[in-house]
Amino acid sequence: MRLVLVGPPGAGKGTQAQFLAAHYSIPHISTGDIFRANLKAGTPLGLQAKGFMDNGELVPDSVTNEMVKDRLTHDDVANGFLLDGFPRNVAQAEVLRAILAEKKTPLHAVLEFSLANEEIVARLSSRRTCKDCFQPSVGVEKCPSCGGDVYQREDDKEEVIAKRLSVYQEQTAPIVHFYRTEGLLVTIAADGEVSEITDRAITALSRVHG
Ligand code: AMP
């Protein structure tokens, strides 16, 4: 299964990505997590990305596209992959299409998470993130997945959330239309219990990919 998740920040892509990646036995590739890991390790890539991330802006395409291109050469994508947080604009979507066309491995589906704006803001402001594995959580002091310490992402602070939502509307939302035109778009409601949303996603995807 070669799958892209798309939806506003806070729609639950990262949470669902863990379950969907396990279900389909494919790697979860989160560009946000790759940037955060680089930032933590103090690499040049991390330093390049930091200012954009802290302000809720997109890291330039030249940097992001190269990073994804490289990640898609790893052996673990042989059976597919789940991309979370990429593409985030139409230019990135076109680059991804070209990379996959060259490998003759086109996408099977693009799963869109649909959620009301008020719910997004509420979720983002209460979200905490693991310092070690970056798993999101709410209302806990230690990561439920690995036991690491949790923190509030700089870009989950109220003043940056509004910026990220406007970046989503202006730059990322147009890829929904792009993928609808390509016949790849599958949309699900992203409200309710985590396990309900996972079931909804798997049912919707089974209609396009057995
Ligand atoms: P996320 O964890 O997906 O919310 O990403 C956190 C931040 O990383 C974003 O606000 C951007 O600054 C940066 N980022 C992640 N993915 C991309 C992308 N595809 N293009 C540009 N910037 C990205």
Tab-separated table of C-alpha atoms and ligand atoms in Angstrom:
chain	number	residue	atom	x	y	z
A	1	MET	CA	0.000	0.000	0.000
A	2	ARG	CA	1.381	3.403	-1.013
A	3	LEU	CA	-0.597	5.954	0.910
A	4	VAL	CA	-0.553	9.678	1.660
A	5	LEU	CA	-2.385	11.218	4.633
A	6	VAL	CA	-3.638	14.754	4.236
A	7	GLY	CA	-5.532	17.005	6.605
A	8	PRO	CA	-5.046	20.073	8.786
A	9	PRO	CA	-2.578	19.999	11.668
A	10	GLY	CA	-4.253	18.379	14.675
A	11	ALA	CA	-6.640	16.247	12.602
A	12	GLY	CA	-5.033	13.093	13.999
A	13	LYS	CA	-2.804	12.085	11.082
A	14	GLY	CA	0.160	11.234	13.312
A	15	THR	CA	-1.946	9.143	15.676
A	16	GLN	CA	-3.717	7.259	12.903
A	17	ALA	CA	-0.493	6.849	10.951
A	18	GLN	CA	0.896	4.577	13.701
A	19	PHE	CA	-2.103	2.234	13.497
A	20	LEU	CA	-2.402	2.285	9.721
A	21	ALA	CA	1.317	1.662	9.209
A	22	ALA	CA	1.089	-1.357	11.538
A	23	HIS	CA	-2.075	-2.610	9.821
A	24	TYR	CA	-0.550	-2.502	6.330
A	25	SER	CA	3.006	-3.385	7.519
A	26	ILE	CA	4.501	-0.319	5.897
A	27	PRO	CA	6.848	2.366	7.254
A	28	HIS	CA	5.350	5.577	8.617
A	29	ILE	CA	7.239	8.454	7.020
A	30	SER	CA	6.495	11.753	8.752
A	31	THR	CA	8.414	14.718	7.357
A	32	GLY	CA	7.678	16.636	10.592
A	33	ASP	CA	9.236	13.785	12.642
A	34	ILE	CA	12.284	13.662	10.360
A	35	PHE	CA	12.770	17.423	10.809
A	36	ARG	CA	12.307	17.114	14.601
A	37	ALA	CA	14.810	14.237	14.787
A	38	ASN	CA	17.322	16.331	12.833
A	39	LEU	CA	16.684	19.315	15.059
A	40	LYS	CA	17.256	17.199	18.159
A	41	ALA	CA	20.485	15.804	16.712
A	42	GLY	CA	21.622	19.328	15.725
A	43	THR	CA	22.247	18.409	12.070
A	44	PRO	CA	22.557	21.102	9.363
A	45	LEU	CA	19.154	19.979	8.023
A	46	GLY	CA	17.602	20.471	11.463
A	47	LEU	CA	19.126	23.929	11.814
A	48	GLN	CA	17.892	24.865	8.350
A	49	ALA	CA	14.341	23.767	9.227
A	50	LYS	CA	14.130	25.211	12.760
A	51	GLY	CA	13.130	28.819	12.018
A	52	PHE	CA	10.392	27.773	9.608
A	53	MET	CA	9.037	25.145	11.987
A	54	ASP	CA	8.986	27.449	15.013
A	55	ASN	CA	7.012	30.017	12.999
A	56	GLY	CA	4.528	27.480	11.634
A	57	GLU	CA	5.785	28.011	8.081
A	58	LEU	CA	6.706	25.410	5.482
A	59	VAL	CA	10.347	24.456	5.143
A	60	PRO	CA	11.410	25.341	1.546
A	61	ASP	CA	10.530	22.749	-1.095
A	62	SER	CA	14.156	22.398	-2.208
A	63	VAL	CA	15.085	21.053	1.250
A	64	THR	CA	11.942	18.986	1.863
A	65	ASN	CA	11.740	17.368	-1.564
A	66	GLU	CA	15.365	16.201	-1.436
A	67	MET	CA	14.818	14.738	2.007
A	68	VAL	CA	11.749	12.771	0.861
A	69	LYS	CA	13.406	11.677	-2.359
A	70	ASP	CA	16.264	10.238	-0.330
A	71	ARG	CA	13.910	8.550	2.175
A	72	LEU	CA	12.046	6.841	-0.669
A	73	THR	CA	15.245	5.109	-1.784
A	74	HIS	CA	15.445	3.096	1.477
A	75	ASP	CA	14.808	-0.659	1.245
A	76	ASP	CA	11.877	-0.590	3.675
A	77	VAL	CA	9.577	1.095	1.137
A	78	ALA	CA	9.611	-1.957	-1.150
A	79	ASN	CA	6.130	-2.995	0.087
A	80	GLY	CA	4.797	0.519	0.263
A	81	PHE	CA	4.789	3.443	2.660
A	82	LEU	CA	2.578	5.866	4.488
A	83	LEU	CA	3.516	9.514	3.988
A	84	ASP	CA	2.333	11.827	6.771
A	85	GLY	CA	2.867	15.576	6.315
A	86	PHE	CA	4.097	15.354	2.733
A	87	PRO	CA	3.136	16.643	0.232
A	88	ARG	CA	2.063	19.969	1.714
A	89	ASN	CA	1.620	21.988	-1.465
A	90	VAL	CA	0.875	21.292	-5.125
A	91	ALA	CA	4.537	21.629	-6.170
A	92	GLN	CA	5.483	18.889	-3.675
A	93	ALA	CA	2.599	16.722	-4.927
A	94	GLU	CA	3.950	17.060	-8.451
A	95	VAL	CA	7.459	16.141	-7.320
A	96	LEU	CA	6.121	13.083	-5.509
A	97	ARG	CA	4.157	12.017	-8.580
A	98	ALA	CA	7.324	12.307	-10.689
A	99	ILE	CA	9.471	10.336	-8.197
A	100	LEU	CA	6.907	7.530	-8.067
A	101	ALA	CA	6.288	7.537	-11.831
A	102	GLU	CA	9.998	7.029	-12.404
A	103	LYS	CA	9.936	4.015	-10.079
A	104	LYS	CA	6.642	2.814	-11.644
A	105	THR	CA	5.100	2.701	-8.175
A	106	PRO	CA	2.201	5.192	-8.199
A	107	LEU	CA	0.122	5.993	-5.102
A	108	HIS	CA	-2.863	3.781	-4.278
A	109	ALA	CA	-4.749	6.377	-2.277
A	110	VAL	CA	-4.704	9.721	-0.499
A	111	LEU	CA	-6.633	9.671	2.762
A	112	GLU	CA	-8.106	13.020	3.741
A	113	PHE	CA	-8.991	13.735	7.396
A	114	SER	CA	-11.924	16.095	7.692
A	115	LEU	CA	-12.457	17.975	10.984
A	116	ALA	CA	-14.127	21.221	12.136
A	117	ASN	CA	-11.831	24.160	12.846
A	118	GLU	CA	-12.843	24.564	16.530
A	119	GLU	CA	-11.997	20.920	17.198
A	120	ILE	CA	-8.587	21.350	15.541
A	121	VAL	CA	-7.646	24.313	17.737
A	122	ALA	CA	-8.818	22.497	20.888
A	123	ARG	CA	-6.807	19.390	20.007
A	124	LEU	CA	-3.620	21.239	19.083
A	125	SER	CA	-3.491	23.365	22.190
A	126	SER	CA	-3.834	20.338	24.505
A	127	ARG	CA	-1.458	18.137	22.509
A	128	ARG	CA	1.875	17.065	23.933
A	129	THR	CA	4.641	15.313	21.989
A	130	CYS	CA	7.209	12.725	23.070
A	131	LYS	CA	10.783	14.055	23.174
A	132	ASP	CA	12.091	10.658	22.081
A	133	CYS	CA	9.643	9.075	19.614
A	134	PHE	CA	7.506	12.176	18.797
A	135	GLN	CA	4.250	10.276	19.423
A	136	PRO	CA	1.431	12.751	20.219
A	137	SER	CA	-0.576	12.397	23.457
A	138	VAL	CA	-3.006	14.319	25.679
A	139	GLY	CA	-3.192	14.586	29.477
A	140	VAL	CA	-0.173	12.411	30.339
A	141	GLU	CA	3.278	13.152	31.742
A	142	LYS	CA	5.076	10.255	30.055
A	143	CYS	CA	4.728	9.007	26.485
A	144	PRO	CA	2.176	6.146	26.371
A	145	SER	CA	4.197	4.549	23.592
A	146	CYS	CA	7.832	4.602	24.859
A	147	GLY	CA	7.734	6.174	28.354
A	148	GLY	CA	9.758	9.237	27.257
A	149	ASP	CA	9.145	12.753	28.579
A	150	VAL	CA	6.520	14.792	26.779
A	151	TYR	CA	6.628	18.495	25.895
A	152	GLN	CA	4.519	21.101	24.119
A	153	ARG	CA	5.817	21.695	20.612
A	154	GLU	CA	6.784	25.324	19.981
A	155	ASP	CA	4.372	25.292	17.035
A	156	ASP	CA	1.477	23.937	19.172
A	157	LYS	CA	1.484	27.162	21.187
A	158	GLU	CA	-1.597	29.279	20.559
A	159	GLU	CA	0.102	32.070	18.645
A	160	VAL	CA	1.592	29.650	16.085
A	161	ILE	CA	-1.535	27.495	15.657
A	162	ALA	CA	-3.433	30.223	13.769
A	163	LYS	CA	-0.479	30.635	11.424
A	164	ARG	CA	-0.292	26.892	10.738
A	165	LEU	CA	-4.013	26.759	9.967
A	166	SER	CA	-3.739	29.614	7.500
A	167	VAL	CA	-0.702	27.979	5.864
A	168	TYR	CA	-2.792	24.807	5.578
A	169	GLN	CA	-5.713	26.632	3.941
A	170	GLU	CA	-3.548	28.576	1.533
A	171	GLN	CA	-0.880	26.073	0.587
A	172	THR	CA	-1.948	22.552	1.522
A	173	ALA	CA	-5.727	22.487	0.947
A	174	PRO	CA	-5.233	22.824	-2.864
A	175	ILE	CA	-3.651	19.340	-2.937
A	176	VAL	CA	-7.063	17.918	-1.999
A	177	HIS	CA	-8.364	19.127	-5.339
A	178	PHE	CA	-5.188	17.878	-7.071
A	179	TYR	CA	-5.697	14.349	-5.725
A	180	ARG	CA	-9.450	14.377	-6.340
A	181	THR	CA	-8.711	15.109	-9.981
A	182	GLU	CA	-6.222	12.226	-9.987
A	183	GLY	CA	-8.976	9.935	-8.679
A	184	LEU	CA	-6.983	9.078	-5.541
A	185	LEU	CA	-8.872	10.959	-2.818
A	186	VAL	CA	-10.622	9.074	-0.006
A	187	THR	CA	-12.173	11.335	2.671
A	188	ILE	CA	-13.122	10.295	6.203
A	189	ALA	CA	-14.586	12.170	9.179
A	190	ALA	CA	-11.787	12.552	11.738
A	191	ASP	CA	-13.927	12.963	14.858
A	192	GLY	CA	-14.723	10.326	17.485
A	193	GLU	CA	-12.614	7.685	19.228
A	194	VAL	CA	-9.153	6.876	17.907
A	195	SER	CA	-10.075	3.219	17.213
A	196	GLU	CA	-13.308	4.238	15.434
A	197	ILE	CA	-11.361	6.520	13.125
A	198	THR	CA	-8.849	3.748	12.373
A	199	ASP	CA	-11.710	1.372	11.463
A	200	ARG	CA	-13.296	4.058	9.307
A	201	ALA	CA	-9.997	4.600	7.483
A	202	ILE	CA	-9.383	0.891	6.863
A	203	THR	CA	-12.945	0.375	5.611
A	204	ALA	CA	-12.707	3.370	3.278
A	205	LEU	CA	-9.303	2.274	1.979
A	206	SER	CA	-10.457	-1.311	1.404
A	207	ARG	CA	-12.771	0.034	-1.272
A	208	VAL	CA	-9.830	1.353	-3.276
A	209	HIS	CA	-7.127	-1.154	-2.286
A	210	GLY	CA	-8.123	-4.692	-1.285
B	1	AMP	P1	4.092	18.339	11.288
B	1	AMP	O1	4.704	17.538	12.367
B	1	AMP	O2	3.684	17.499	10.105
B	1	AMP	O3	2.978	19.230	11.766
B	1	AMP	O4	5.246	19.311	10.736
B	1	AMP	C1	5.848	20.261	11.579
B	1	AMP	C2	6.541	21.333	10.753
B	1	AMP	O5	7.566	20.725	9.945
B	1	AMP	C3	5.658	22.065	9.748
B	1	AMP	O6	4.905	23.109	10.345
B	1	AMP	C4	6.701	22.574	8.766
B	1	AMP	O7	7.431	23.656	9.300
B	1	AMP	C5	7.653	21.389	8.683
B	1	AMP	N1	7.208	20.437	7.622
B	1	AMP	C6	6.768	19.166	7.780
B	1	AMP	N2	6.458	18.611	6.598
B	1	AMP	C7	6.704	19.565	5.671
B	1	AMP	C8	6.559	19.632	4.253
B	1	AMP	N3	6.070	18.602	3.539
B	1	AMP	N4	6.932	20.772	3.621
B	1	AMP	C9	7.418	21.814	4.304
B	1	AMP	N5	7.548	21.836	5.632
B	1	AMP	C10	7.196	20.731	6.316
